[in-house]
Coordinates of C-alpha atoms and ligand atoms in Angstrom, one line a residue:
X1 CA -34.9 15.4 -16.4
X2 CA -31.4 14.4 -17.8
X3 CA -28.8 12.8 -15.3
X4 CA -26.3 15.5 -14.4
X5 CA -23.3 14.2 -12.5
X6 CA -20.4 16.7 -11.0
X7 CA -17.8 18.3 -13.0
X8 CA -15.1 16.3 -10.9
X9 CA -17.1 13.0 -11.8
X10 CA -17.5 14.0 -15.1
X11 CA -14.0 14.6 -15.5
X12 CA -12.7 11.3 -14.1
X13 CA -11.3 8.1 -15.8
X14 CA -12.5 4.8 -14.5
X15 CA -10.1 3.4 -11.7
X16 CA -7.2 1.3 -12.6
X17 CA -7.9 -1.1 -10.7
X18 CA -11.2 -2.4 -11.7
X19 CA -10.5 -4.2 -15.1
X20 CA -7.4 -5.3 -13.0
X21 CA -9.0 -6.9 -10.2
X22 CA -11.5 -8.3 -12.9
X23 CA -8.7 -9.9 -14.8
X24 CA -7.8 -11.6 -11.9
X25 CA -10.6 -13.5 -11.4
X26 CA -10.6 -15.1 -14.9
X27 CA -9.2 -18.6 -14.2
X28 CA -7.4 -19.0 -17.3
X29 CA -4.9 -16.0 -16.9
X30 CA -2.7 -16.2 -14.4
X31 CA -2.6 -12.6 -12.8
X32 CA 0.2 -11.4 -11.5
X33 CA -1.4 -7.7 -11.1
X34 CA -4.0 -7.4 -8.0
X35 CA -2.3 -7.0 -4.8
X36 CA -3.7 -10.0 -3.0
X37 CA -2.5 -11.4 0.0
X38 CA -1.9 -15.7 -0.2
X39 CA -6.0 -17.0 1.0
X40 CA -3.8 -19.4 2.9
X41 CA -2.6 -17.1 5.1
X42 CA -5.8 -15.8 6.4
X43 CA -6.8 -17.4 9.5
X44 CA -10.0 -18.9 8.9
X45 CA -10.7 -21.2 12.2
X46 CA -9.7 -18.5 14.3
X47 CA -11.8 -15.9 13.2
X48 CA -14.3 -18.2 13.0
X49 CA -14.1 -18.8 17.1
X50 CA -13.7 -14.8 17.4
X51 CA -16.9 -14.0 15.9
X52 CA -18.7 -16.8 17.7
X53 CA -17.1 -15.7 20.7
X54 CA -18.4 -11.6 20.5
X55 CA -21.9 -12.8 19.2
X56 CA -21.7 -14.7 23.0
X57 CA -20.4 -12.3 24.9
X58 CA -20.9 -9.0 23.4
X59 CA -23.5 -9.4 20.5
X60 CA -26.1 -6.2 21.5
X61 CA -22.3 -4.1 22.1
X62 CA -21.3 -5.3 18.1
X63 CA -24.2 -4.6 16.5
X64 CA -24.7 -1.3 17.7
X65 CA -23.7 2.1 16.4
X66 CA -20.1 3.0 18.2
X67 CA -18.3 5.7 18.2
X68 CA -17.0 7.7 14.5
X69 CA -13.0 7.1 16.3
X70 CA -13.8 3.6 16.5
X71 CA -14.2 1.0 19.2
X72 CA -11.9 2.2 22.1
X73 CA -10.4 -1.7 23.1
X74 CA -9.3 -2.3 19.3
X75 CA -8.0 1.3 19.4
X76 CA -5.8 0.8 22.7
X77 CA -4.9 -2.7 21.5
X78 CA -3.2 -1.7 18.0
X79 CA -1.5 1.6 20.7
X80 CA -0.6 -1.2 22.6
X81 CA 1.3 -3.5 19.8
X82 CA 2.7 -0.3 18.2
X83 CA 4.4 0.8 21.2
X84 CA 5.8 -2.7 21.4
X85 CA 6.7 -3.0 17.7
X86 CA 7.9 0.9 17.6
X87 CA 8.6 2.2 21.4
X88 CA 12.7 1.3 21.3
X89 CA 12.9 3.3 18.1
X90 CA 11.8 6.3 19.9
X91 CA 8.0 6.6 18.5
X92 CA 6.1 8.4 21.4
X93 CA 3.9 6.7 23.3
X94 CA 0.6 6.0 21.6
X95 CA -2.8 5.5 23.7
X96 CA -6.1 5.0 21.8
X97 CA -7.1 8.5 21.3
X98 CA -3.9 9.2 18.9
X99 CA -5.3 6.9 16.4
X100 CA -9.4 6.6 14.8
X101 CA -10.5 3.3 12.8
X102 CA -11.0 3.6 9.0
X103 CA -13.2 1.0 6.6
X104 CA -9.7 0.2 5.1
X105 CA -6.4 2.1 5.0
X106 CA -8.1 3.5 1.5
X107 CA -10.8 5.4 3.6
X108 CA -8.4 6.6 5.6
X109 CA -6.3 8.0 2.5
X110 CA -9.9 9.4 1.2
X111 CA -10.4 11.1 4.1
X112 CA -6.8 12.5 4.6
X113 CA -7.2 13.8 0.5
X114 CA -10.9 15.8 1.6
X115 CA -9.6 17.3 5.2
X116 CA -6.1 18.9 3.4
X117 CA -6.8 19.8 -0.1
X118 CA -8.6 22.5 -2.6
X119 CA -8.6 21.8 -6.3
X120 CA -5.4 22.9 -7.2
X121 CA -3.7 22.2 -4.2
X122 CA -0.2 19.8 -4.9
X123 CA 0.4 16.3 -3.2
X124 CA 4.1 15.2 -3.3
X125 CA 4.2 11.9 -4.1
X126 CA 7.2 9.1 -4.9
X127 CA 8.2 8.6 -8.4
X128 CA 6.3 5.8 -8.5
X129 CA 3.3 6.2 -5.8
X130 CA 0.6 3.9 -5.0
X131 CA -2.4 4.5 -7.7
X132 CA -5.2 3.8 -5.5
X133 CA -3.6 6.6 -3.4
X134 CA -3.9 8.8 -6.5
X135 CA -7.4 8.0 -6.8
X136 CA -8.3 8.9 -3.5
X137 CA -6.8 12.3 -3.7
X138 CA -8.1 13.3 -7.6
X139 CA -11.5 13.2 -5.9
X140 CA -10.2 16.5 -4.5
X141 CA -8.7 17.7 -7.8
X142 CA -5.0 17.3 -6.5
X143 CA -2.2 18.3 -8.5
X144 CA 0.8 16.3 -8.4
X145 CA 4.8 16.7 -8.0
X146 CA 6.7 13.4 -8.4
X147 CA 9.6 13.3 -5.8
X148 CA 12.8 11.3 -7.9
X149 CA 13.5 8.3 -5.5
X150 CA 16.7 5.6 -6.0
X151 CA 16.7 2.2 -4.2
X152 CA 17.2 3.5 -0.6
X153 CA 13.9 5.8 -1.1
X154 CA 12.8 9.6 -1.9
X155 CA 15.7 11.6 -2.8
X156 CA 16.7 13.8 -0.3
X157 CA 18.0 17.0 -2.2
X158 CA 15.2 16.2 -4.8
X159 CA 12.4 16.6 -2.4
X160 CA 14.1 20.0 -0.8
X161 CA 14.2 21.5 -4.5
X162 CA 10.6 20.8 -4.8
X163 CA 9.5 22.0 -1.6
X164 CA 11.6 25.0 -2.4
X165 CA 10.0 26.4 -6.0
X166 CA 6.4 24.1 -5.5
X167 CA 3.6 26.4 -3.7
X168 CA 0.2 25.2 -2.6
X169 CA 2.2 21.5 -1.4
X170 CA -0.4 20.3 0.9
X171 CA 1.2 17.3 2.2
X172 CA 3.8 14.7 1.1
X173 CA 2.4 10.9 0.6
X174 CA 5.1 8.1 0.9
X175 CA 5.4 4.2 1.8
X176 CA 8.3 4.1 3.4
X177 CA 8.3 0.2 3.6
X178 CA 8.6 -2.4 0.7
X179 CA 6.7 0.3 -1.5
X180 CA 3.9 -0.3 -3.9
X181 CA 4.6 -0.3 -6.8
X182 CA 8.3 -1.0 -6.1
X183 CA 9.0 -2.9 -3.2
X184 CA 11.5 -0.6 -2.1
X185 CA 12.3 0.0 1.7
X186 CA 13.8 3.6 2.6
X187 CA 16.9 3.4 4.8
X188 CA 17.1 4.6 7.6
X189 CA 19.6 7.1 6.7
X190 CA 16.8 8.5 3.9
X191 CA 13.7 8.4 6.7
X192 CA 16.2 10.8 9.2
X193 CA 17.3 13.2 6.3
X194 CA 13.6 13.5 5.0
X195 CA 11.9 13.8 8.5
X196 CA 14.8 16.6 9.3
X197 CA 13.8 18.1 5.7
X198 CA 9.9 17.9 7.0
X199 CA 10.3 19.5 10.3
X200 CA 12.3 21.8 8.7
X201 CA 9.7 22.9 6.3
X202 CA 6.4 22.0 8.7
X203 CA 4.9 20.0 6.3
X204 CA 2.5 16.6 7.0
X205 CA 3.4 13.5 5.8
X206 CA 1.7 10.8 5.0
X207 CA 3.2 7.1 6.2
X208 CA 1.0 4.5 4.4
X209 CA 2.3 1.5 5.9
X210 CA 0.2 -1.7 4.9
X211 CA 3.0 -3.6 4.2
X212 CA 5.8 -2.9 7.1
X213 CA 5.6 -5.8 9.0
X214 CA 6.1 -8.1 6.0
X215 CA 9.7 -8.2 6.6
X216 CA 11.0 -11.4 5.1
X217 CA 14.8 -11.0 6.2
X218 CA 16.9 -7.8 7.1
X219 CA 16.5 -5.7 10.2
X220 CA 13.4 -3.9 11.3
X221 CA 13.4 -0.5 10.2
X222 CA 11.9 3.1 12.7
X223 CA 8.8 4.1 10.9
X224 CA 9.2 7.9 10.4
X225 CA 6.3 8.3 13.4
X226 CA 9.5 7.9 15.5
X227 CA 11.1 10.2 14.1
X228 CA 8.4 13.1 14.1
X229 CA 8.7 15.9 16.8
X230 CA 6.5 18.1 15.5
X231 CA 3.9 15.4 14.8
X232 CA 3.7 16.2 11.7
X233 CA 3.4 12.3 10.2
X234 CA 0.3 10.9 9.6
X235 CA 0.6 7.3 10.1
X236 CA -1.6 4.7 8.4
X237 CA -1.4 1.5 9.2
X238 CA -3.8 -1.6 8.2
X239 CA -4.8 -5.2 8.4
X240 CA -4.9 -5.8 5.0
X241 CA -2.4 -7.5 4.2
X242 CA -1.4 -9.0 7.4
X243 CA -4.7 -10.2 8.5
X244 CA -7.6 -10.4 5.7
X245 CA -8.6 -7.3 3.4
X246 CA -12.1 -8.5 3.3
X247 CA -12.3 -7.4 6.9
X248 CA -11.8 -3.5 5.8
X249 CA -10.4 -2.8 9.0
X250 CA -7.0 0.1 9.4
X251 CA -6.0 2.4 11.6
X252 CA -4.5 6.1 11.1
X253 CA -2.3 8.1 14.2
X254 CA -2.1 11.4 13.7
X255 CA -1.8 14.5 16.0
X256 CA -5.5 15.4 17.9
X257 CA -6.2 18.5 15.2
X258 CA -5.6 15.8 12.1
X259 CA -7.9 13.0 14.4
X260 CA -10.3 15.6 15.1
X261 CA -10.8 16.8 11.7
X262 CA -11.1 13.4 10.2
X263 CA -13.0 12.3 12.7
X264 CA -15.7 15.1 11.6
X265 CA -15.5 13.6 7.8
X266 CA -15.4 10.1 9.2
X267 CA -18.8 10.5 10.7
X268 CA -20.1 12.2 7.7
X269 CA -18.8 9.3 5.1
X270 CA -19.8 5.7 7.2
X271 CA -20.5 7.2 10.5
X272 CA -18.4 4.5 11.7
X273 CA -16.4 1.3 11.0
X274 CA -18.0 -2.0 11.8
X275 CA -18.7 -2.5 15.3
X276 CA -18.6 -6.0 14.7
X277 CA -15.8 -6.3 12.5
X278 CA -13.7 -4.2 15.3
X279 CA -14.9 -6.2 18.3
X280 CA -13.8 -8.9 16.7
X281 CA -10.5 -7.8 15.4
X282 CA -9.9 -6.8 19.0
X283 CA -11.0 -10.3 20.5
X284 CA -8.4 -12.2 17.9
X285 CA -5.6 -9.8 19.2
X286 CA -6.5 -10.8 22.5
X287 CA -6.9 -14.7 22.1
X288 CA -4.2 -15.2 19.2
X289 CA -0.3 -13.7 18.8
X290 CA -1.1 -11.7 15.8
X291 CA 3.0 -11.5 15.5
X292 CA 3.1 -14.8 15.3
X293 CA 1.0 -15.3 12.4
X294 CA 2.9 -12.6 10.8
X295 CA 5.8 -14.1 11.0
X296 CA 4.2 -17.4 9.7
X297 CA 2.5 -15.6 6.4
X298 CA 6.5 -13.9 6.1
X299 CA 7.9 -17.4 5.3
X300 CA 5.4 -18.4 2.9
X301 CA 6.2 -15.1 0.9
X302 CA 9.8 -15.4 1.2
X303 CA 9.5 -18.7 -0.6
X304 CA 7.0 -17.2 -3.5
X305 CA 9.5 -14.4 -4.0
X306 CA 12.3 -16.2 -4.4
X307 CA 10.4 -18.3 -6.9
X308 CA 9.6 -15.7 -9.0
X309 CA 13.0 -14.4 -8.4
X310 CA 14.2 -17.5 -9.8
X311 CA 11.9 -18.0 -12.5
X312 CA 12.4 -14.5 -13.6
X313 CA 16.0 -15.3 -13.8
X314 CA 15.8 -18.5 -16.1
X315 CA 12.8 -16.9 -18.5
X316 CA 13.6 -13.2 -19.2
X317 CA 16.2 -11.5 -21.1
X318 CA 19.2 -10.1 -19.1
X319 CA 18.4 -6.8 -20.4
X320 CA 15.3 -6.7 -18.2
X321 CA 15.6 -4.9 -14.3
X322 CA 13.9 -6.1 -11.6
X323 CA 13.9 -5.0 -7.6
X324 CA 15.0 -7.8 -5.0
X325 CA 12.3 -6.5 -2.1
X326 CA 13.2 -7.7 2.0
X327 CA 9.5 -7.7 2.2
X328 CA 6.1 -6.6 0.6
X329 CA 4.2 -7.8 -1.9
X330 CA 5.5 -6.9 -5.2
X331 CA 8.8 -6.4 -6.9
X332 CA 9.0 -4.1 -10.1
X333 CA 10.3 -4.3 -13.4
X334 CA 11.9 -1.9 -15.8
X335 CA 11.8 -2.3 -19.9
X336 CA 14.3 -0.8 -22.0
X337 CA 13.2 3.0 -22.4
X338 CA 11.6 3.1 -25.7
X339 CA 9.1 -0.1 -24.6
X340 CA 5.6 -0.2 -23.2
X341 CA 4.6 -1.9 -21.2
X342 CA 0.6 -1.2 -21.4
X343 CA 1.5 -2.9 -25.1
X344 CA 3.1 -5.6 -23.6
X345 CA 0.4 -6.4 -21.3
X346 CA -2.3 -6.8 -24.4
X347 CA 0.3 -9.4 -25.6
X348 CA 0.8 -11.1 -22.4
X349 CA -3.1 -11.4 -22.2
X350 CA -3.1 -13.1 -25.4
X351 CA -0.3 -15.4 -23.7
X352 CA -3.1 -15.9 -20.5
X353 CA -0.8 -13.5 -18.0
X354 CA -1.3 -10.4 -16.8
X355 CA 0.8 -7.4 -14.2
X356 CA 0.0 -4.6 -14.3
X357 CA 1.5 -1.8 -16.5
X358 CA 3.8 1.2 -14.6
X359 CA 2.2 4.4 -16.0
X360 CA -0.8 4.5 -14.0
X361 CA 1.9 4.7 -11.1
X362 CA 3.0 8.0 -12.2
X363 CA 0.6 10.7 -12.1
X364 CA 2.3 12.8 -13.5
X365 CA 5.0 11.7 -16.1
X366 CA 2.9 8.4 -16.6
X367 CA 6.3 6.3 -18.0
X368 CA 5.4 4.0 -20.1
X369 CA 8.8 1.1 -19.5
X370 CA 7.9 -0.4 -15.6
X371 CA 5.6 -2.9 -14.7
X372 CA 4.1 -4.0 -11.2
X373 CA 4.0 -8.2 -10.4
X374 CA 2.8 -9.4 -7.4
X375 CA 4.5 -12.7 -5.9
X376 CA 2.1 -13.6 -2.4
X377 CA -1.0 -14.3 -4.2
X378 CA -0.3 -17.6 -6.5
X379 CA 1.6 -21.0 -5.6
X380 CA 4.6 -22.1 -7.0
X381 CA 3.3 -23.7 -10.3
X382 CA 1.7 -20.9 -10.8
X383 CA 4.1 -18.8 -10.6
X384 CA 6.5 -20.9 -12.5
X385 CA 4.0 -21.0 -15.6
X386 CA 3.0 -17.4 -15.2
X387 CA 6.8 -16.3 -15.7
X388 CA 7.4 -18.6 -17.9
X389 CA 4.4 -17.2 -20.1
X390 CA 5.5 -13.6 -19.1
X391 CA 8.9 -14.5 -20.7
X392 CA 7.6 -15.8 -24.0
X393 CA 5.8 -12.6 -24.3
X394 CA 8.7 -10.3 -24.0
X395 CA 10.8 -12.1 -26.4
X396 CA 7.8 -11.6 -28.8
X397 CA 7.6 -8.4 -28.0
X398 CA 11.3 -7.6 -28.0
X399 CA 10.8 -8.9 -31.8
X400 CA 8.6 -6.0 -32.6
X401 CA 11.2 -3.4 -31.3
X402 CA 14.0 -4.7 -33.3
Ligands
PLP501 C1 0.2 1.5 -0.3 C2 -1.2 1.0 0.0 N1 -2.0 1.8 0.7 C3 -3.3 1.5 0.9 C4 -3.9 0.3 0.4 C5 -5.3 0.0 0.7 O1 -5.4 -1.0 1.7 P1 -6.6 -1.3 2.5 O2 -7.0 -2.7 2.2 O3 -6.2 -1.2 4.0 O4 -7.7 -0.3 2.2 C6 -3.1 -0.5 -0.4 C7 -3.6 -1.7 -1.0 O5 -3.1 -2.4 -1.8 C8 -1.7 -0.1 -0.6 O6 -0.9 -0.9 -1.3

């Protein structure tokens, strides 16, 4: 009997990200690509208590099924901390039930992409958007329109044109905070005129928000869940990258028809999340200031940023862009127009570096002249030799343009 897999499975190119999270673990590159939070920052003896703790106290409870929505004290303790971190901006009031637990905020986006969307159906999506968002969604055969964006976010009068001549738009995916790719943050100016453009047209939107409390300086800005009458946001939120991504632990708010829906393909997918992973996330938000570490891991990335930023200044050409993020994980460089960058990473391999090239960023236009660096992961020397390697290469390179 010959294998036969589905035409959609068939049809798909491997993930991005798997030769890119393998280059990363080759010790003689130094990879600037996966998005990898500092190991330092994870909180190793402390998790280490937590666990011991719920095996003691509430081991039968943790290793039991739980509910698909996920474990009811983890779910009223993240309501809880986003009402803190969110209430003054005007975000309603969140209790457990406006929010389920997802095996990682990429489940969540998974599960979003299979509850709203028919092959053929369009996704609006930044202009750059997060790939592993796109892969999520070409599971359901998505179509893409690429929404322009400048440093203060998603074009205003761009996305209205779109939503204007684009039929079958499904929902719009953004992340509003120190994007990925970009490390851009959307002013608040740009989250009011969208969310009055998305109320206007009734359309959900998608807040993917791993990276919002990694605010190195500036001033804290109203996620657009605040600014959502018609609870029409779908807010995802994670503890990734503020935590430990080996946990797979994230959250999604959404309206009672979204949670219910979801909830339906949750139980389908995993039947649930961890119950021990949960229990325990709940138990270090209970015993530790989860804030507080936050604000810790924000110094340390504060000072890798503004290493890079600095190394990036004394190595590359002045011809060469780069973003200046407030927070995040990655800042974003642009090429002159007519270079490569999937080329220049093949060189910068050979120079024992690696970032990962811009076009799989664009689903649709795929441009060819950005690439994506990460600055949490490595430590200073690191970082210092990496760009200084990542500088050689595009003088190299620049050679082969002239
Ligand atoms: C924008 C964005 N969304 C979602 C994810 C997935 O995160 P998680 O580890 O919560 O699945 C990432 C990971 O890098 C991301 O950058």
């Amino acid at each position: 009997m010959a294998i036969c897999f589905s035409k959609i499975v068939t049809e798909m190119k491997a993930s991005e990200l798997t030769p890119i999270l393998a280059l990363t673990a080759r010790p003689d590159i130094i990879s600037f690509a996966g998005g990898l939070p500092a190991e330092e920052t994870f909180p190793l003896q402390e998790l280490k208590e937590t666990a011991l703790q719920v095996m003691e106290e509430n081991g039968k409870e943790a290793l039991q099924y739980g509910l698909a929505a996920g474990d009811k004290e983890l779910r009223g303790a993240i309501a809880d901390r986003m009402n803190g971190l969110y209430g003054h901006f005007g975000m309603r009031t969140l209790a457990a039930d406006d929010m389920m637990i997802v095996t990682g905020s990429q489940q969540g986006l998974d599960i979003i992409g299979r509850i709203f969307l028919d092959k053929g159906d369009v996704v609006l999506v930044e202009k750059p958007s997060y790939l592993g968002a796109i892969g999520a969604f070409d599971f359901e055969g998505a179509n893409y329109v690429e929404v322009p964006m400048d440093k203060e976010g998603m074009i205003p009068d761009e996305l209205e044109k779109i939503l204007q001549t684009t039929e079958r738009v499904k929902f719009i995916y953004v992340i509003p905070n120190f994007q990925n790719p970009t490390g851009i943050c959307w002013s608040k100016e740009r989250r009011e005129k969208i969310m009055e453009i998305v109320s206007r047209y009734e359309i959900p939107v998608v807040e993917d928000n791993p990276y919002g409390e990694l605010r190195m300086e500036g001033e804290a800005l109203p996620p657009l869940l605040s600014m959502d009458p018609k609870h029409l946001v779908i807010h995802s939120g994670s503890f990734s990258k503020v935590l430990a991504p080996g946990m797979r632990l994230a959250w999604v708010v959404a309206n009672e028809k979204i949670l219910s829906k979801m909830t339906l393909v949750k139980s389908a997918t995993d039947l649930h999340t961890s119950s021990l992973i949960q229990r325990e996330a709940a138990m270090y938000m209970k015993k530790y200031n989860l804030s507080a570490h936050i604000k810790e891991n924000c110094k340390l990335y504060k000072h890798r940023r503004d290493v890079m930023l600095d190394a990036l200044k004394t190595n590359l050409p002045e011809y060469i862009q780069w973003t200046h993020p407030e927070g995040g994980l990655f800042l974003w460089i642009t090429l002159p127009a007519d270079w490569d960058a999937r080329e220049l990473l093949m060189m910068a391999i050979d120079k024992k570096v690696a970032f990962v090239p811009g076009d799989c960023f664009f689903p649709v236009s795929g441009k060819r002249n950005y690439f994506r660096l990460n600055f949490s992961y490595n430590n200073d020397e690191r970082i210092k030799e990496g760009i200084r390697r990542l500088g050689e290469t595009i003088k190299t390179y620049a050679e082969t343009k002239k």
